[in-house]
Structure formats: structure tokens, C-alpha cells
PDB file of C-alpha atoms and ligand atoms in Angstrom:
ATOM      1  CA  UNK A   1      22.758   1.876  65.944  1.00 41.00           C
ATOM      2  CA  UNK A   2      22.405   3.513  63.054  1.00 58.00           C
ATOM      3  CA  UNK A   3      20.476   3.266  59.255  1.00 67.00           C
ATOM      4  CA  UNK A   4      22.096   5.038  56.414  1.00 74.00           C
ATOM      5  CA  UNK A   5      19.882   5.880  53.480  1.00 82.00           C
ATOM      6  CA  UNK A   6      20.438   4.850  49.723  1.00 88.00           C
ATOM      7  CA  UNK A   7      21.394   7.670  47.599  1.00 90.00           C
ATOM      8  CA  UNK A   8      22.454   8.327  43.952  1.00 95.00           C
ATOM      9  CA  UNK A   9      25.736   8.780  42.546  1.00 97.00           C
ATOM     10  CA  UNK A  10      24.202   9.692  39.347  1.00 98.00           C
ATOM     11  CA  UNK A  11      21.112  10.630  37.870  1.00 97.00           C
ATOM     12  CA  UNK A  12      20.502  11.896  34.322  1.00 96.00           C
ATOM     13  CA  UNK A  13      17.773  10.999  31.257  1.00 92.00           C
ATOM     14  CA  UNK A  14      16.029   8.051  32.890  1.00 94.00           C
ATOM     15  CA  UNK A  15      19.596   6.236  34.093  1.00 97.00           C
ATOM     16  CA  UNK A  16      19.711   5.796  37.665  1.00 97.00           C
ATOM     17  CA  UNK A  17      23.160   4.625  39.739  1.00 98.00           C
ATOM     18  CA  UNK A  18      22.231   4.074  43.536  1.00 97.00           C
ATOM     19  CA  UNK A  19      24.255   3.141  46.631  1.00 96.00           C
ATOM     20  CA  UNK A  20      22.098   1.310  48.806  1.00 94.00           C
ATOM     21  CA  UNK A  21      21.964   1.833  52.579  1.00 83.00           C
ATOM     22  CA  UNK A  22      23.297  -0.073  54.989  1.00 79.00           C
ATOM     23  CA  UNK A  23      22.991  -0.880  59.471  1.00 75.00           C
ATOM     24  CA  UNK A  24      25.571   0.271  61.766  1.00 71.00           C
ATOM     25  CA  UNK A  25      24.752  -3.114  63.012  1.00 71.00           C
ATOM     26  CA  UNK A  26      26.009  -5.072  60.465  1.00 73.00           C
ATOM     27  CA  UNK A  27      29.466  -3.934  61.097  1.00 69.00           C
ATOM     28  CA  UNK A  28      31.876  -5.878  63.452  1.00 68.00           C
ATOM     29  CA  UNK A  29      30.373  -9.385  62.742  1.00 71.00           C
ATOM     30  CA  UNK A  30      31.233  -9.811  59.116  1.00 80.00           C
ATOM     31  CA  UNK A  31      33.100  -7.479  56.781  1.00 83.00           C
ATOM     32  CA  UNK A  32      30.971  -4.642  55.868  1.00 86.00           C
ATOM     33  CA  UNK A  33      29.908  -4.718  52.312  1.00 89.00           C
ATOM     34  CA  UNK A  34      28.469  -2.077  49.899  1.00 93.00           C
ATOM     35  CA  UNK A  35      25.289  -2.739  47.541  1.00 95.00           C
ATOM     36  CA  UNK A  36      24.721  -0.892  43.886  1.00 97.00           C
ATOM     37  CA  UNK A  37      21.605  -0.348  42.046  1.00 97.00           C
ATOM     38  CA  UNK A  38      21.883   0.843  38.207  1.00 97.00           C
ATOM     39  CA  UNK A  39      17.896   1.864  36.882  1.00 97.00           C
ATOM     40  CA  UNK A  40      17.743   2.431  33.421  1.00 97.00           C
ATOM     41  CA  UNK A  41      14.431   3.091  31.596  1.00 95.00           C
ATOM     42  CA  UNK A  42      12.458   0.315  32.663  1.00 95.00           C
ATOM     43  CA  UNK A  43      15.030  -2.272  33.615  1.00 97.00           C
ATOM     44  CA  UNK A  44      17.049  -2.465  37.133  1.00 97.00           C
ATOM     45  CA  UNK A  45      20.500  -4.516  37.721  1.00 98.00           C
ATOM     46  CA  UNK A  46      21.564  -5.300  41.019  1.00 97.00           C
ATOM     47  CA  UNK A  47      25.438  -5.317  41.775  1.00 97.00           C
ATOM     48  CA  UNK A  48      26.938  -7.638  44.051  1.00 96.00           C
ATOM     49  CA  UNK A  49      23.534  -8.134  46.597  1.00 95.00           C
ATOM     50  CA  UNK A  50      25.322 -10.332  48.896  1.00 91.00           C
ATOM     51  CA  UNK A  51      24.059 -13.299  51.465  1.00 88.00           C
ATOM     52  CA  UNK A  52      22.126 -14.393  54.166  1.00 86.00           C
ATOM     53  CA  UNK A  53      23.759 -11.649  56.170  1.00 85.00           C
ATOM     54  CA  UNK A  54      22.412  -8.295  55.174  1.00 90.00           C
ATOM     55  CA  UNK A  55      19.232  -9.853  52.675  1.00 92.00           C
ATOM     56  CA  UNK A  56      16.298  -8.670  54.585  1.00 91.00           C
ATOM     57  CA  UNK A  57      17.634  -5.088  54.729  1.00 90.00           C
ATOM     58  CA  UNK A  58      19.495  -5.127  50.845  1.00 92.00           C
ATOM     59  CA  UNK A  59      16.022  -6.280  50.004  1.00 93.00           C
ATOM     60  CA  UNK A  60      14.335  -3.498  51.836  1.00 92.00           C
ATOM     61  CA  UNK A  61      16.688  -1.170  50.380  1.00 91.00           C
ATOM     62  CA  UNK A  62      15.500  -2.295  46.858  1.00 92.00           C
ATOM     63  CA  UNK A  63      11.818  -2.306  47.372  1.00 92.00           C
ATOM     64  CA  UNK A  64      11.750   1.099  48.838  1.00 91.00           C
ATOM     65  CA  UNK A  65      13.079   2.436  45.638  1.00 91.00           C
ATOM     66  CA  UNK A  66      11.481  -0.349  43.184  1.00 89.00           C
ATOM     67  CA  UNK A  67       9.654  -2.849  42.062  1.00 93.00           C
ATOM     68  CA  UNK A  68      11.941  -6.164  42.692  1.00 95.00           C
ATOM     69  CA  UNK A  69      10.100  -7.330  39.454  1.00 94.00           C
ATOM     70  CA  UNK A  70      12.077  -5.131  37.117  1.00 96.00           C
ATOM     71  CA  UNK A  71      15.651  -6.671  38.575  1.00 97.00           C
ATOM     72  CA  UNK A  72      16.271  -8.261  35.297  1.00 97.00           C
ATOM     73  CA  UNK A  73      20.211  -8.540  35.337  1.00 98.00           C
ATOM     74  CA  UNK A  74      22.464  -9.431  38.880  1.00 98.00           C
ATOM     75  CA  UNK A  75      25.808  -8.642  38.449  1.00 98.00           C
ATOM     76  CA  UNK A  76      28.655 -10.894  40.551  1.00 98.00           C
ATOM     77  CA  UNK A  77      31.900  -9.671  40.318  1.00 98.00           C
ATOM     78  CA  UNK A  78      33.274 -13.019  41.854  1.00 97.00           C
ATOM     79  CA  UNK A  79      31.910 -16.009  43.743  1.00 96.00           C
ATOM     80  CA  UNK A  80      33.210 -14.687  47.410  1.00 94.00           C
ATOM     81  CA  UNK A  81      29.766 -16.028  50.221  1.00 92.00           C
ATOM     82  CA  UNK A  82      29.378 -12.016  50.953  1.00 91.00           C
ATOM     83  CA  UNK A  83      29.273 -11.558  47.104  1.00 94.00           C
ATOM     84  CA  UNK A  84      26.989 -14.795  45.712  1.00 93.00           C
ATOM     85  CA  UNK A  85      25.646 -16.253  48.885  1.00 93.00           C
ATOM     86  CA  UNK A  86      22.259 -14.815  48.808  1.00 94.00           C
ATOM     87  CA  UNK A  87      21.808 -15.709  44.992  1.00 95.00           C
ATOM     88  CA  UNK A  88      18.197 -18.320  45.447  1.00 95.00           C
ATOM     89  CA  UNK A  89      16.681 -15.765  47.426  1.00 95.00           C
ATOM     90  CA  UNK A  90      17.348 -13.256  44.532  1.00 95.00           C
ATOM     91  CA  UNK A  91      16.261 -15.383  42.043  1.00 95.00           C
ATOM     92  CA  UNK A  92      13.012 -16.396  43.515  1.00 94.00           C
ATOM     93  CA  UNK A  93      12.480 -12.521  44.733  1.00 94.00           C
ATOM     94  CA  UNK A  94      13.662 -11.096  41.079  1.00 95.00           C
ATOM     95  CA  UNK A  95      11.712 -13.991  39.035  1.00 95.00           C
ATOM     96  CA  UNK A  96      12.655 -11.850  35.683  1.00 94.00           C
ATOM     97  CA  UNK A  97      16.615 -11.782  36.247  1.00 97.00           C
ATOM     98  CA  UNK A  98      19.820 -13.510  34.616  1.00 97.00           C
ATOM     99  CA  UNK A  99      22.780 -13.641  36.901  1.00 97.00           C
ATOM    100  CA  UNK A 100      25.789 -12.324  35.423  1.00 98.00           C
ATOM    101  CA  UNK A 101      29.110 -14.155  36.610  1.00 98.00           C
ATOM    102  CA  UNK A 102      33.084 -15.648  35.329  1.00 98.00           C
ATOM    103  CA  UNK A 103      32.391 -18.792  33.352  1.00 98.00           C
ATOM    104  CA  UNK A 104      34.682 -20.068  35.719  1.00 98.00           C
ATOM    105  CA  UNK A 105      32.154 -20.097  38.686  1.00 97.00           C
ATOM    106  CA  UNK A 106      28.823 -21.787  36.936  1.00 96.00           C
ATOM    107  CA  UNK A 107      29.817 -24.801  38.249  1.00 94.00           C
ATOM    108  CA  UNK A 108      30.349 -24.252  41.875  1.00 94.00           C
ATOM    109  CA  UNK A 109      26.613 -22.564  42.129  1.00 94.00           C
ATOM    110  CA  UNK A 110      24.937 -25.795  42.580  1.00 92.00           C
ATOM    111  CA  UNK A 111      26.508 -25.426  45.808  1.00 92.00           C
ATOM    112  CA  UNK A 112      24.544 -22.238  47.005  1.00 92.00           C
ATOM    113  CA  UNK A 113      21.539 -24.551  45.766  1.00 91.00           C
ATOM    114  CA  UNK A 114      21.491 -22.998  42.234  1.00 92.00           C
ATOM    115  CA  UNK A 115      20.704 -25.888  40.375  1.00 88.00           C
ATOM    116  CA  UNK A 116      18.753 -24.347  37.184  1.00 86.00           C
ATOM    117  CA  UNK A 117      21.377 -22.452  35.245  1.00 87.00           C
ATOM    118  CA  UNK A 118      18.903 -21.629  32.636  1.00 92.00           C
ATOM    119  CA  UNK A 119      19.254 -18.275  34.531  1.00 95.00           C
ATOM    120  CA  UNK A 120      22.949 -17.964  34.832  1.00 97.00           C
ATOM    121  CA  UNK A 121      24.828 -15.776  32.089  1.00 97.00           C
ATOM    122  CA  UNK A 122      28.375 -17.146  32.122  1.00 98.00           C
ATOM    123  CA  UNK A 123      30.824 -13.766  31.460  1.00 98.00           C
ATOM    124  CA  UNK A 124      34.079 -14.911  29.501  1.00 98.00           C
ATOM    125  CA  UNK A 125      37.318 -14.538  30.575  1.00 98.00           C
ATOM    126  CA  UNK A 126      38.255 -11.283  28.311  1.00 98.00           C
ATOM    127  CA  UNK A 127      34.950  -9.670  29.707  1.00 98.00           C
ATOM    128  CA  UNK A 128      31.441  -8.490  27.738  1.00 98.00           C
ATOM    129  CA  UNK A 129      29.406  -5.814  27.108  1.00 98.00           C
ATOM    130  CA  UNK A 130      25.375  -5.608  28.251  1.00 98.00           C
ATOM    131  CA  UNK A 131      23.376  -3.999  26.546  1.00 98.00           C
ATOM    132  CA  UNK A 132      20.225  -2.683  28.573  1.00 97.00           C
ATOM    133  CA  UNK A 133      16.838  -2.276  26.492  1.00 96.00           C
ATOM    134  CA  UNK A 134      17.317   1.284  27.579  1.00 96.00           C
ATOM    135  CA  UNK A 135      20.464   1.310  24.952  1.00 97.00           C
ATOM    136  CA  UNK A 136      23.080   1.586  27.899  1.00 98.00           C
ATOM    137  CA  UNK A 137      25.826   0.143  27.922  1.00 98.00           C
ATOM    138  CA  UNK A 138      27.535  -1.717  30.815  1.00 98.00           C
ATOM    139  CA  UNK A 139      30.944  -3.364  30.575  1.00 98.00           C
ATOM    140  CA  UNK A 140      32.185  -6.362  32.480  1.00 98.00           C
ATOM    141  CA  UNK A 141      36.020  -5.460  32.651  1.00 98.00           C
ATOM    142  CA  UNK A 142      38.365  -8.230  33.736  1.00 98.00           C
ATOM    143  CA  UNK A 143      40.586  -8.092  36.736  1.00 98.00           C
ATOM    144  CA  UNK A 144      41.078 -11.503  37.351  1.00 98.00           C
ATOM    145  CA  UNK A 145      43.095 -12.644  40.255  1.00 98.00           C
ATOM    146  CA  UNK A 146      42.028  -9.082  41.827  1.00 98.00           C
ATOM    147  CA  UNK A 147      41.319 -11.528  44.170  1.00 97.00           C
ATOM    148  CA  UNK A 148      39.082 -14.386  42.312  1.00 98.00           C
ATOM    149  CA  UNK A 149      40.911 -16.331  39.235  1.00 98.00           C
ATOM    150  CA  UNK A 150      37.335 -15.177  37.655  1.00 98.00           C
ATOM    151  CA  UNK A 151      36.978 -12.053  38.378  1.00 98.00           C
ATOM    152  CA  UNK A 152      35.015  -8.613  36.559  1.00 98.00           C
ATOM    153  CA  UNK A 153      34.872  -5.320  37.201  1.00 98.00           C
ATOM    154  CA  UNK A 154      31.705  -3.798  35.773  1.00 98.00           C
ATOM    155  CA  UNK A 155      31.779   0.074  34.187  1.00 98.00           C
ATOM    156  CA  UNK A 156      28.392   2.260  33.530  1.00 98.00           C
ATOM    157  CA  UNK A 157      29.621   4.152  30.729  1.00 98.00           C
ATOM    158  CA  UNK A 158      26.819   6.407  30.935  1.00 98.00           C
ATOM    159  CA  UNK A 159      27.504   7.172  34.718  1.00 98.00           C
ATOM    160  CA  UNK A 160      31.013   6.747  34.648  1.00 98.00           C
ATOM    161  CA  UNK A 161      30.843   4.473  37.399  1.00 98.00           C
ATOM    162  CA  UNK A 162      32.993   1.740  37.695  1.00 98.00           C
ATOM    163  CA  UNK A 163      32.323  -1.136  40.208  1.00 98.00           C
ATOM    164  CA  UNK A 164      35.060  -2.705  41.228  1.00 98.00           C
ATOM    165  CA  UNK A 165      34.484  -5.093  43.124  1.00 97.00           C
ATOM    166  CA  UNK A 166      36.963  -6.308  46.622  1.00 97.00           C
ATOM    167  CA  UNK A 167      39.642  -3.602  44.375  1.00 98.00           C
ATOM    168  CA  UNK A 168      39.861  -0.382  46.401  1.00 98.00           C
ATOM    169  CA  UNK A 169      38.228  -1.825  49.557  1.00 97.00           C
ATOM    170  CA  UNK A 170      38.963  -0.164  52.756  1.00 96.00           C
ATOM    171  CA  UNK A 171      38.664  -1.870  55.921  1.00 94.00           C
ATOM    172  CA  UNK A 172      37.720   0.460  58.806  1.00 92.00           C
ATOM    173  CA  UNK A 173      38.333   0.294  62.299  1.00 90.00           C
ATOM    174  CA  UNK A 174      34.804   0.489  64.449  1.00 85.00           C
ATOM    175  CA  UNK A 175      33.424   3.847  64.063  1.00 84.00           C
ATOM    176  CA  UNK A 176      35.608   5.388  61.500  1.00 89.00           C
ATOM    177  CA  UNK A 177      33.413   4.083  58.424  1.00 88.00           C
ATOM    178  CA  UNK A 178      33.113   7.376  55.797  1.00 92.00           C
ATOM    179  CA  UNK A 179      31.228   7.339  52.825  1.00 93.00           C
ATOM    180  CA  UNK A 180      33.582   8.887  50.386  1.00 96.00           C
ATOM    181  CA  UNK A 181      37.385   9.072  50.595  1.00 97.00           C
ATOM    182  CA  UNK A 182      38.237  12.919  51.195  1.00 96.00           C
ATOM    183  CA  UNK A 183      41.966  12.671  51.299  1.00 97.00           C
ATOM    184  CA  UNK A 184      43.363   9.912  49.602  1.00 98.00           C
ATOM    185  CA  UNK A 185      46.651   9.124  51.105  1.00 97.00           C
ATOM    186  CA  UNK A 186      44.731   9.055  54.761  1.00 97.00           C
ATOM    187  CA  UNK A 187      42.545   6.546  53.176  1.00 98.00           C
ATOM    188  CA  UNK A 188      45.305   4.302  51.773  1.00 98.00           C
ATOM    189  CA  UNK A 189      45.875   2.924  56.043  1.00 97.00           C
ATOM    190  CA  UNK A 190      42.768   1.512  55.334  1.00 97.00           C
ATOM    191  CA  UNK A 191      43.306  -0.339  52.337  1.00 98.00           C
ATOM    192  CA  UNK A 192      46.727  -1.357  52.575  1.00 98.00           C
ATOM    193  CA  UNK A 193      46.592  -4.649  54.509  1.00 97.00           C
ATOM    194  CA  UNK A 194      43.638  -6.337  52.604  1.00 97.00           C
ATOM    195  CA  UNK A 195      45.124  -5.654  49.285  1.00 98.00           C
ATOM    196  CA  UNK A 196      48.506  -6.992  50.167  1.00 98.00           C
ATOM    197  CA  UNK A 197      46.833 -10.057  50.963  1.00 98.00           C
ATOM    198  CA  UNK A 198      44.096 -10.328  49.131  1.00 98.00           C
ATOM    199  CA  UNK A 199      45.006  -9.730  45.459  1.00 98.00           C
ATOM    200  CA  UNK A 200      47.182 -11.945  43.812  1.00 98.00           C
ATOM    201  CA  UNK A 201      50.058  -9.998  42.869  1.00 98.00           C
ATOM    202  CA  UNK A 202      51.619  -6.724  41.150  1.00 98.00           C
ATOM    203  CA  UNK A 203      50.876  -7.997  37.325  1.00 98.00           C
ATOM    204  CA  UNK A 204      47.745  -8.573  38.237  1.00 98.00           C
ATOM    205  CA  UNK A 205      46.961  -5.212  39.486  1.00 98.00           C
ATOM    206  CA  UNK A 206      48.808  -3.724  36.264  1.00 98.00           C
ATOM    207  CA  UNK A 207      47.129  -5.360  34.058  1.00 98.00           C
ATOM    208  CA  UNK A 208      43.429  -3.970  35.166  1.00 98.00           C
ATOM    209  CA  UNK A 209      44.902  -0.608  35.318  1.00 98.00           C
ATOM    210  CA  UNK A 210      45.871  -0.923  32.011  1.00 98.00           C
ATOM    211  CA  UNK A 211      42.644  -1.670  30.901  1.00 97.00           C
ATOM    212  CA  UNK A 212      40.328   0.678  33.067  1.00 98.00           C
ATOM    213  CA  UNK A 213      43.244   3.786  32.021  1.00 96.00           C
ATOM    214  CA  UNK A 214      41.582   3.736  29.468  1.00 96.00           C
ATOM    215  CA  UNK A 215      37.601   4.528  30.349  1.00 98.00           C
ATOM    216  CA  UNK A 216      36.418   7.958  31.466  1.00 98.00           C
ATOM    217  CA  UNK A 217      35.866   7.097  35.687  1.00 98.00           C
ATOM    218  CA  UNK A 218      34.301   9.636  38.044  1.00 98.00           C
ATOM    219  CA  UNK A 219      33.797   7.592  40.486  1.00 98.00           C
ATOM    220  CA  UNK A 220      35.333   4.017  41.799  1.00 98.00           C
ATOM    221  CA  UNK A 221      32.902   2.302  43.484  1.00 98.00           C
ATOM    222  CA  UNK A 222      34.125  -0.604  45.536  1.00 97.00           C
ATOM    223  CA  UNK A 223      32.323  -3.562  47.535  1.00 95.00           C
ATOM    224  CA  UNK A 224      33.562  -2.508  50.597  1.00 94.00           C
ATOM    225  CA  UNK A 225      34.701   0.530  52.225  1.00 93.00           C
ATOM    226  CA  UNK A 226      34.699   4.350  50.990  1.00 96.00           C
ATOM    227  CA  UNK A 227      33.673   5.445  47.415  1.00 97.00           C
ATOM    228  CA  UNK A 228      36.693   6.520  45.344  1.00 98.00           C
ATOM    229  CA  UNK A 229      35.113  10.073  43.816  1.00 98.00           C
ATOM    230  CA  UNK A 230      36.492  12.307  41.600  1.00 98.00           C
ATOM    231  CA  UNK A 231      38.920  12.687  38.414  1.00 98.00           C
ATOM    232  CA  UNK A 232      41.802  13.236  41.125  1.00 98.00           C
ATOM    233  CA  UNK A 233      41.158  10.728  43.631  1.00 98.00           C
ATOM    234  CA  UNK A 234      40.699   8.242  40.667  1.00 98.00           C
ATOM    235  CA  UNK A 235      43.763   9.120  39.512  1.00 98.00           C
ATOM    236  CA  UNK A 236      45.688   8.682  42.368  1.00 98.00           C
ATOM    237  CA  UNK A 237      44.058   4.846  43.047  1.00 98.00           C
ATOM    238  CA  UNK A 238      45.129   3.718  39.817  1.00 98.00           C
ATOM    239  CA  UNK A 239      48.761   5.200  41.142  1.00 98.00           C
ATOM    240  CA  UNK A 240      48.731   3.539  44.147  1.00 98.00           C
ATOM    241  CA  UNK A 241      47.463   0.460  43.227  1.00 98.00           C
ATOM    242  CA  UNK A 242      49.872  -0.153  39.900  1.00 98.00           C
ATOM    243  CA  UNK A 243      52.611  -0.430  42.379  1.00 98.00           C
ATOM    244  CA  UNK A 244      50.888  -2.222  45.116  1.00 98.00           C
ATOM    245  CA  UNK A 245      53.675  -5.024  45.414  1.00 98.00           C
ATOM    246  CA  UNK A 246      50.668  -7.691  46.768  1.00 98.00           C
ATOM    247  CA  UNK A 247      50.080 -12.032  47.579  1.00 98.00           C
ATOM    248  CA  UNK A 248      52.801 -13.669  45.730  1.00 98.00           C
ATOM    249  CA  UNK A 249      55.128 -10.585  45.156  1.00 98.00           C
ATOM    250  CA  UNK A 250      55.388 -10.790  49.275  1.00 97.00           C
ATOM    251  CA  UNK A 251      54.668 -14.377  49.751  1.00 96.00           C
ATOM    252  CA  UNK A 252      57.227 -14.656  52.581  1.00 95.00           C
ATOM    253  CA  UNK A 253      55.155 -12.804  54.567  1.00 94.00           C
ATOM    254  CA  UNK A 254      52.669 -14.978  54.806  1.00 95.00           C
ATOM    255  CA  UNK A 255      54.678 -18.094  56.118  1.00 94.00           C
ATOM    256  CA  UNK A 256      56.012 -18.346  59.177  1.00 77.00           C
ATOM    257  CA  UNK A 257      59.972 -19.140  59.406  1.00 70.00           C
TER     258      UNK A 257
HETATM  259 FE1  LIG B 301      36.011 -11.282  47.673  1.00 57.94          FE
END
């Protein structure tokens, strides 16, 4: 079984945006989920860490490359168990950091055992920017019902990185995982059937597009599945999924006659 190593996506003046590494092993059992980093001067934010699942090694990922102590912002695009489920043991590790997630979800974290929301930052429904103490900025773009009803996106304008979240997964059969889509209309097998069930439905999907159309990507980079890099490949996403026709556009499908 294999390890795969963390390694930037971008590097420049101080502002650092990391994939984390991931087991072979973890594949198979549960859907296979990707981890983010963003460093920035003095300050790291965590995107999406996940659950009880892959902790010990996302952990060990992070404290290869820094001090957990300077974690001071977690980012949750949504409140899916592979997304939020780990979120006491990053508060207790990261003592210093504010979880970032949809108003809509405060509520429900009692249920992982959050029960001091002192520490939760509740993101409103038309999104937010963060301001690091480094000056960076990094915006929490809606794309609700892409698939949570509270749902964000988040975009490093300095990297021109956008995390996006379950949009743009890929699902891979066992042994086919790459890290980076190479040619895009090969890669769209892989994440045709999870968005057709997964996200709510075509307006939904046009309405984000609107939105990120309008930021400067390089790189999509999703929760699961391959990175989306490059000005071309970006474009083409955005293509594909404005007229991804998706949940209740093809609700038939889903019941049985
Ligand atoms: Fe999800």
C-alpha cells in the first residue's frame, strides 16, 4: 500500500497552498477524500480535515509541515461526516482555531459533541470574506445545494485556488486514482454519476458558475478525486458542469416504476 506525500500547489511571498497526502489504504472502505492546507505569514487554515477515518494520518500530514498551534481558521464547506466529523479532535489539537461553516449547520454540531460554539464562525448564506493577519484574502463563495442547502466554496485569491468542495469530485475505480486531470473529457466518466446524484439540480450548478466566472482560477481543487489545473481545464469544468442536467432535473431516475 502506498503513502503519497503533501505537496504545494502554490508557493509565493510567505503564502503557502498545500495538498496533503493521503494512504492507498484508505481507499475502498470509505470515499476517498482530499485535505488542503493554506500557510500564510504566521497563520495556517485547514480545509475540509475530515473524521475519525483518515485523523491520525491528516494530522500527521499537518505536523510534518507545522506547528498544529498556528491552525487558527478550519474551513467546512458543508456538514457531510467525511467533511465535519473529526471537528473535537481539531479543536482540542488546534486550541487557537475558529471553525468556519453555513449558519445553517451551527446547530446540528452539538451532535459531533461540539457543544461550545464560542469557536464556531457561522458563514452567511451570500458568503464572506477572511481576512488573514497576513492581509490575504480568502472568499467563502456560495454554492448551495452543490450538494448541502448550506454550502461554500472557498477561493485563495492570492493562489488562485478555489476549493470546491464535493463540486468536481471524481470517483475512481480501484487503482485508477490520478492526481491531476490530464485530459478532461476522459475525466468527466469519473465524475458523471456522483454529480447527477449528488447536486441538487441544473440552477443550482448555474448559479455558482455564475459567480466563480467571475474570479481568476488556476486551479479547482475538489474534496475528492483529481485536481482540476489549468486556465483550460478550468474552463472546460465550468462548461461541463453549467449543463450538468443533475437530482431533481432527473428525479425519475431515482424512483423505481
Ligand atoms: Fe458531501
Amino acid at each position: 500500500m502506498g503513502q503519497f506525500e503533501s505537496f504545494p500547489l502554490f508557493e509565493q511571498e510567505g503564502h503557502r497552498f498545500v495538498m496533503l497526502g493521503w494512504e492507498e489504504k484508505e481507499e475502498g472502505v470509505a470515499i476517498q477524500t482530499n485535505q488542503y492546507i493554506i500557510f500564510s505569514g504566521d497563520e495556517a487554515v485547514l480545509l475540509d480535515p475530515g473524521g475519525a477515518h483518515v485523523f491520525p494520518r491528516v494530522l500527521a500530514n499537518v505536523a510534518e509541515i507545522a506547528d498544529i498551534k498556528k491552525i487558527r481558521h478550519i474551513f467546512y464547506s458543508h456538514q457531510d461526516p467525511d467533511v465535519v466529523s473529526g471537528i473535537t479532535m481539531w479543536l482540542s489539537m488546534a486550541e487557537k482555531a475558529t471553525a468556519h461553516i453555513s449558519g445553517l449547520w451551527v446547530r446540528f454540531l452539538p451532535h459531533f459533541g461540539v457543544y461550545d460554539t464560542k469557536r464556531i464562525s457561522p458563514i452567511p448564506d451570500k458568503g464572506q470574506t477572511l481576512t488573514l493577519a497576513s492581509g490575504k484574502n480568502l472568499i467563502a463563495v456560495p454554492s448551495h445545494f452543490l450538494h448541502s442547502t448550506g454550502c461554500f466554496s472557498l477561493y485563495d485569491v492570492s493562489a488562485k485556488i478555489l476549493f470546491s468542495g464535493d463540486i468536481g469530485a471524481a470517483v475512481f475505480p480501484a487503482g485508477k486514482r490520478y492526481m491531476s486531470v490530464n485530459d478532461f473529457n476522459e475525466h468527466v466518466k469519473y465524475m458523471q454519476a456522483f454529480h447527477r446524484r449528488y447536486m441538487a439540480c441544473n440552477a443550482a450548478c448555474r448559479s455558482w458558475v455564475r459567480q466563480v466566472a467571475s474570479l481568476d482560477i488556476e486551479c479547482i481543487a475538489p474534496q475528492h478525486g483529481a485536481l482540476i489545473q489549468g486556465k483550460e481545464n478550468v474552463r472546460k469544468f465550468l462548461a461541463w458542469f453549467e449543463g450538468l442536467r443533475c437530482g431533481t432535473d432527473i428525479l425519475e431516475e431515482f424512483y423505481a416504476r
